[in-house]
XYZ file of C-alpha atoms in Angstrom:
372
model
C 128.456 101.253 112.633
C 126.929 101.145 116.048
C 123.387 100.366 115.422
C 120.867 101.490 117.876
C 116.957 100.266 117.280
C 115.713 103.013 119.367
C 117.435 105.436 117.710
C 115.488 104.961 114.175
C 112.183 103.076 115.594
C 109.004 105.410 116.060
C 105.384 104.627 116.361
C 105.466 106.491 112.759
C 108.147 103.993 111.412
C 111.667 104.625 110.395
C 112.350 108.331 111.660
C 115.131 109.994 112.644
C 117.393 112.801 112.744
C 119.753 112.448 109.799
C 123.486 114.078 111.446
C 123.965 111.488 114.359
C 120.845 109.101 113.596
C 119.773 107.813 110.454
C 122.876 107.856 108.376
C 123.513 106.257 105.505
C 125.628 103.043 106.406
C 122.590 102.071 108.723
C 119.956 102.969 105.786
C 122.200 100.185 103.806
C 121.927 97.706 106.767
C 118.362 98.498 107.057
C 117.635 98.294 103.242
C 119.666 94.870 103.021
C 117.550 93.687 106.001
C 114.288 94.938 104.640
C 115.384 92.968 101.236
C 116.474 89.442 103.273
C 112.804 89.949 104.633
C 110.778 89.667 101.018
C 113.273 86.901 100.103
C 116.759 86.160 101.396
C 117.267 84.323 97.872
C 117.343 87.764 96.004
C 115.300 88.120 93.013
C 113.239 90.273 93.949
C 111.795 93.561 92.361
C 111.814 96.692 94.474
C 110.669 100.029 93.620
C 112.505 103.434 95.066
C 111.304 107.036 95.460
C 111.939 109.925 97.564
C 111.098 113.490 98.589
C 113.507 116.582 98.196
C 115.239 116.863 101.528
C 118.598 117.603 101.081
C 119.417 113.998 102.862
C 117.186 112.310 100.337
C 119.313 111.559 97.212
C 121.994 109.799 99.111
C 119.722 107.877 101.494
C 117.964 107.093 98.262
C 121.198 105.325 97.086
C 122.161 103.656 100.233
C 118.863 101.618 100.363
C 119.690 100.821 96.805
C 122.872 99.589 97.428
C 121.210 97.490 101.030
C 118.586 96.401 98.505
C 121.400 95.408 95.186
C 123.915 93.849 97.956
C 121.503 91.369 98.952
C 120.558 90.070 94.980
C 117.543 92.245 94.416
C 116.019 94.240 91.398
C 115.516 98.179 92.131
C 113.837 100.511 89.986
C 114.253 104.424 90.849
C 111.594 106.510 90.372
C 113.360 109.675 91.567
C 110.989 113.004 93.153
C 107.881 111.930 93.930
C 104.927 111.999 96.400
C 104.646 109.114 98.636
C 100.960 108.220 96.894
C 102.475 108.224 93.880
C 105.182 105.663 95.036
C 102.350 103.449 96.652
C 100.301 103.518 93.390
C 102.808 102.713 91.070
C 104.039 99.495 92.910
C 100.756 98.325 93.521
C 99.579 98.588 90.226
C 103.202 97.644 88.512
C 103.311 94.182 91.090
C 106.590 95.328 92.879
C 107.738 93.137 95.825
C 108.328 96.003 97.584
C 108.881 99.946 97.914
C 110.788 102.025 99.924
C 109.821 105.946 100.112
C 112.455 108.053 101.290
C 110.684 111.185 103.135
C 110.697 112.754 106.406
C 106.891 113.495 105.562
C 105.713 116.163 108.672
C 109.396 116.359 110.210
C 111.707 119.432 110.275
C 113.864 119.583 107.276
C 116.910 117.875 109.478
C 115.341 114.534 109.704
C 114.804 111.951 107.542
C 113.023 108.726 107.421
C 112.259 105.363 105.141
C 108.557 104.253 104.362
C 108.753 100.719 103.971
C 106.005 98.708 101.980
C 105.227 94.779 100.422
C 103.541 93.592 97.744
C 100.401 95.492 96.791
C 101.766 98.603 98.857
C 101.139 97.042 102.078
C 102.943 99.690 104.417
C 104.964 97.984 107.477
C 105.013 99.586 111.063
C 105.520 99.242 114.835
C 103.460 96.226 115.221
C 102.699 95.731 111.277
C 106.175 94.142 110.568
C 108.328 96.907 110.672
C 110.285 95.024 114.131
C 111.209 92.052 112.231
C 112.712 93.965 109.457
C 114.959 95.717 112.031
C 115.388 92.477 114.366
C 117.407 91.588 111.108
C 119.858 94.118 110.985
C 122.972 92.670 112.418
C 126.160 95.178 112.548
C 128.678 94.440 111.114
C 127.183 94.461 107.675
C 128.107 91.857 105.378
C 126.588 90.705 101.444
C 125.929 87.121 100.848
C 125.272 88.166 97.614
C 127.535 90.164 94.919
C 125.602 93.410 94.131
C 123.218 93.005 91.021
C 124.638 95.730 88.632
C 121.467 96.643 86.749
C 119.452 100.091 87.789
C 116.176 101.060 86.343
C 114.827 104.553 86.124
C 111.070 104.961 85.366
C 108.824 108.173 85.418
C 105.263 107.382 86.071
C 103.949 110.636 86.572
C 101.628 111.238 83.679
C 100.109 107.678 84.064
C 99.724 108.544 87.634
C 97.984 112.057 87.311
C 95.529 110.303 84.499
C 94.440 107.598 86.839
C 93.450 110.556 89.707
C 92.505 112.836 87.006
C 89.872 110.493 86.112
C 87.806 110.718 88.945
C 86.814 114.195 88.649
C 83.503 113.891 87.655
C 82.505 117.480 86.795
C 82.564 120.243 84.610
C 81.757 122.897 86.917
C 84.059 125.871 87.674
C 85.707 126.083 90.664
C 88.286 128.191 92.313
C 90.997 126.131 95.107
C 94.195 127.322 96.547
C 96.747 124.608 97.085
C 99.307 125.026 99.509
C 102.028 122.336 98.538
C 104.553 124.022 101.142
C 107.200 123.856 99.235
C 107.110 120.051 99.384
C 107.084 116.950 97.491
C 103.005 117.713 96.438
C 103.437 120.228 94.353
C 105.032 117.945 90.810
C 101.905 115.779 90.639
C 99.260 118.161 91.167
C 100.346 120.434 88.558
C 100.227 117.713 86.385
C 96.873 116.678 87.805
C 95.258 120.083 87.224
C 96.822 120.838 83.609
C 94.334 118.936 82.111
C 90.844 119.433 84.243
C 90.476 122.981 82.724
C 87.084 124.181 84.706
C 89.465 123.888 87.735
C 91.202 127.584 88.813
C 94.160 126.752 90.886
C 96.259 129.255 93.180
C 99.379 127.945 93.607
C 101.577 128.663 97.063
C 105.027 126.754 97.811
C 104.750 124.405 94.518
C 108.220 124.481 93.866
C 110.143 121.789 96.142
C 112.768 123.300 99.006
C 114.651 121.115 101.012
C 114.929 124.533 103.801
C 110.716 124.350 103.350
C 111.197 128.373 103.509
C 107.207 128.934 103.907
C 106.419 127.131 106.794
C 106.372 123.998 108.183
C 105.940 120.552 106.574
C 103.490 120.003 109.060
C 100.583 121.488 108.066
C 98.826 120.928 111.898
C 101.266 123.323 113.015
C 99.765 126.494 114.388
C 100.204 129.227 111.768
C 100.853 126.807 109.526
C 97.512 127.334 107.213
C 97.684 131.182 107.700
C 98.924 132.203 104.217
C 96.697 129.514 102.865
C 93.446 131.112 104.279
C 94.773 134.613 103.286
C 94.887 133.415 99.535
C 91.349 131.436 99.823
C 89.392 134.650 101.069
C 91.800 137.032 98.849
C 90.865 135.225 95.877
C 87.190 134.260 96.666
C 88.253 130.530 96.536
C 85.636 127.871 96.938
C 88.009 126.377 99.716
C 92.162 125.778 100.184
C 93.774 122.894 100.904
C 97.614 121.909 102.144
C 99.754 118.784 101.620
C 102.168 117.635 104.313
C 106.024 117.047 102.958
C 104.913 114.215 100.937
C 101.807 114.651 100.205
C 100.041 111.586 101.607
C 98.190 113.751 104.168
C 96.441 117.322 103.741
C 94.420 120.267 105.811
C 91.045 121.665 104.711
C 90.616 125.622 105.251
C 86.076 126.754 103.636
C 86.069 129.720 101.824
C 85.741 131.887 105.117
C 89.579 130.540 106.093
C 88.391 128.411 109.210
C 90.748 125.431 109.086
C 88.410 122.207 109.479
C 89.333 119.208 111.490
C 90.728 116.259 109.849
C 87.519 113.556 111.244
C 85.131 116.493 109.799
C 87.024 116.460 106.849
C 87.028 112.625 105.983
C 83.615 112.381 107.227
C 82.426 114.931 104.378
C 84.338 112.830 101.972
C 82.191 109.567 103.078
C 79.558 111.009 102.357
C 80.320 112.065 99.104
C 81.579 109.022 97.976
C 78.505 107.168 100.305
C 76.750 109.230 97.325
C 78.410 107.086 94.619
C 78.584 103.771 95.945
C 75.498 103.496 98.696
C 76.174 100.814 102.106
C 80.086 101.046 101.631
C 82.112 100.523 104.848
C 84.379 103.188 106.194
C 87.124 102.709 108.429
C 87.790 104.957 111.087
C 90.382 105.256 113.793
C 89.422 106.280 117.573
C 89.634 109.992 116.985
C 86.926 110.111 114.641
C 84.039 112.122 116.439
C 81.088 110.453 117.254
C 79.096 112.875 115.397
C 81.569 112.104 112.114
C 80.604 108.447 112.447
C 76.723 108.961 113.249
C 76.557 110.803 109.852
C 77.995 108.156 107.683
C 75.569 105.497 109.478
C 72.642 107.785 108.667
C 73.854 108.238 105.168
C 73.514 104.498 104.877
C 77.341 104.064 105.370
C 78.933 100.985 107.443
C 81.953 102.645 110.405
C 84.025 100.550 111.646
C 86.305 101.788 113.967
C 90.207 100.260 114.709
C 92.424 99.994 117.328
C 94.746 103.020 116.005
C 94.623 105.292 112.921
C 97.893 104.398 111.479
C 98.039 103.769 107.888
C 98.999 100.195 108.502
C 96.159 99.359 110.946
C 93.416 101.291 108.116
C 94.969 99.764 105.115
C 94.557 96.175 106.672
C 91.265 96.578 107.649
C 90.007 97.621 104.568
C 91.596 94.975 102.393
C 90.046 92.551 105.047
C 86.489 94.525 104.897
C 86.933 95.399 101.294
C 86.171 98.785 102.377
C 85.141 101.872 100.614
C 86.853 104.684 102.159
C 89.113 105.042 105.480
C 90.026 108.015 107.613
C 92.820 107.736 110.100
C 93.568 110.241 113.141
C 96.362 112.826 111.157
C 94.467 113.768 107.713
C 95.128 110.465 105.851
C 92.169 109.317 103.883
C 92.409 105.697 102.392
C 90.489 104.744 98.823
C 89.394 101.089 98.473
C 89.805 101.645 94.249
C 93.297 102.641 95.113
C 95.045 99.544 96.630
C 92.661 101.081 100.067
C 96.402 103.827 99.883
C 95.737 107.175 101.268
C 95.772 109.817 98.462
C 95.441 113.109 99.152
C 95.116 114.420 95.329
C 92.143 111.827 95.276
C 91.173 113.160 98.361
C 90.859 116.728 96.742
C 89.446 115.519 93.380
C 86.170 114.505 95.496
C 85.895 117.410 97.458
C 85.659 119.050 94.346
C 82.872 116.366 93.133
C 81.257 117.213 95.989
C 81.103 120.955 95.647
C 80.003 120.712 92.546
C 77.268 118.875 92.916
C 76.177 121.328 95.526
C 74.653 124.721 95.801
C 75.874 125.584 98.860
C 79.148 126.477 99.693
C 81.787 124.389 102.316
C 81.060 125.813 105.452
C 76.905 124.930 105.072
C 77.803 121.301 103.633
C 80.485 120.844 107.093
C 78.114 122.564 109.501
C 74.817 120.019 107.965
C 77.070 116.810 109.249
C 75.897 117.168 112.315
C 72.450 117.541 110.878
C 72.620 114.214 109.405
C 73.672 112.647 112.443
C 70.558 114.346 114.061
């Protein structure tokens, strides 16, 4: 193997196109590296998920073999979304997690999410160099390859947890746009149970080809079919996940796509609602409008250097922040592990709403009221 840094290192972490690039003996070497990084004694318990790309399954099982070679635990989770991956090793005390997910990227790439204890994600800058600064061709085990595998299926527990925070009875009518990604698993499960809750489904069922449109829901066009479904159906407002689910776009009932700052800065406010003087962190592209309304709803910003989901979750574990928006449609939730979540993120839009008479376009176009 001819390992290349630049060929896998992004500013969005492990990326890469999967023919030519990120292939599966330098997943192993990457994996083994990642492991030697936790603990180069072994011992360690690591949890694995992934997304349906058609690269997934066997990545999947080369970071399990990196992760086995070098005396490690691993426990497979199998299809999931990367939120669900974060919550589960968090709250189960893994040593670390890898997601395998291309996330936003056409359906030839690939790419490994790497996190440490408590979900702590690793990237450029956040530790993601040393874990390749380790990767030393050719590869070669220290350790003879621990034999167990564990399979575990936390979906149901999962869906509870963010079905719990709904905290309303009122009907309401959302299209979902899962685009044919990762998203579409948990939310079903999410919604089977919170009955007041009309759902329109579009691109639920995972696609590796994403046949609908892209995984990038910032794409131009991308929220089209979404916005035809919202006003079809007289929907309260449509939402749609990225590949894996981690991020999401906001279309009001009149179709207009909303931008991702005025997005998270209506959900601060809701949740400013709950649990009054809470700090939100903010990357640079917030508006300064966005940030004036959470100080006037008695909220705390406090902008970072970047909005990458590394820089955000750091700051609010070092904060002990309430809520955190970064620059691409990630929103962050102190209560869970301060992961982004963008099921949680949709379960308090709906709060919101329903604790509203007006509809989403008045309650977006009154934040810069409440700046005023």
């Amino acid at each position: 193997m001819s390992f290349r840094v630049e060929q896998v290192l992004t500013p969005e972490g492990i990326r890469g196109p999967v023919e030519g690039g990120l292939q599966c003996g330098m997943v192993i070497s990457i994996a083994r590296a990642f492991g030697d990084l936790i603990s180069p004694e072994g011992d360690r318990e690591f949890l694995i998920g992934r997304d349906a790309r058609s690269s997934s399954a066997s990545l999947a099982e080369a970071v399990s073999i990196g992760l086995r070679s070098g005396g490690h635990h691993v426990t497979h989770i199998g299809l999931c979304a990367t939120p669900m991956l974060r919550w589960y090793a968090a709250e189960q005390g893994f040593d670390g997690a890898v997601m395998i997910t291309g996330g936003r990227l056409p359906p030839t790439y690939n790419g490994l999410k790497l996190y440490t204890h408590h979900a702590r994600a690793l990237s450029v800058g956040h530790g993601l160099e040393e874990v390749l600064a380790r990767v030393e061709p050719p590869f070669h085990s220290g350790h003879a390859c621990t034999p167990e595998l564990h399979y575990s299926s936390p979906l149901a527990d999962y869906a509870a947890v963010i079905r719990s925070h709904c905290r309303t009875h009122t009907p309401i009518k959302v299209a979902i746009d899962a685009g044919n990604g990762i998203g579409g698993l948990d939310t079903r499960m999410v919604f089977s149970h919170l009955h007041t809750v009309r759902i329109w489904e579009l691109g639920f069922e995972p696609d590796p080809a994403f046949p609908k449109r892209s995984p990038d829901p910032q794409t131009p066009g991308a929220l089209d079919a979404l916005s035809d479904c919202v006003v079809t159906n007289g929907c309260h407002f449509g939402i749609a996940f990225d590949g894996d689910a981690d991020a999401l776009m906001l279309v009001d009932e009149t179709g207009r796509s909303i931008s991702p700052d005025r997005f998270g800065g209506l959900l601060a406010l809701i949740l400013l609602e709950q649990q009054p003087a809470g700090t939100v962190i903010h990357g640079p592209a917030v508006s300064p409008t966005v940030v004036a309304a959470i100080r006037a709803a008695g909220g705390r910003p406090l902008e970072v250097r970047d909005g990458s989901a590394a820089t955000i979750q750091a700051a609010m574990r070092e904060a002990r922040a309430l809520f955190g928006i970064s620059d691409q449609g990630n929103y962050f939730y102190g209560d869970l592990y301060a992961t982004d979540n963008a099921l949680r993120s949709l379960i308090e839009l709906i709060n919101g709403l329903a604790d509203r008479s007006q509809p989403l376009s008045a309650l977006l176009d009154a934040l810069s009221l409440v700046a005023a």
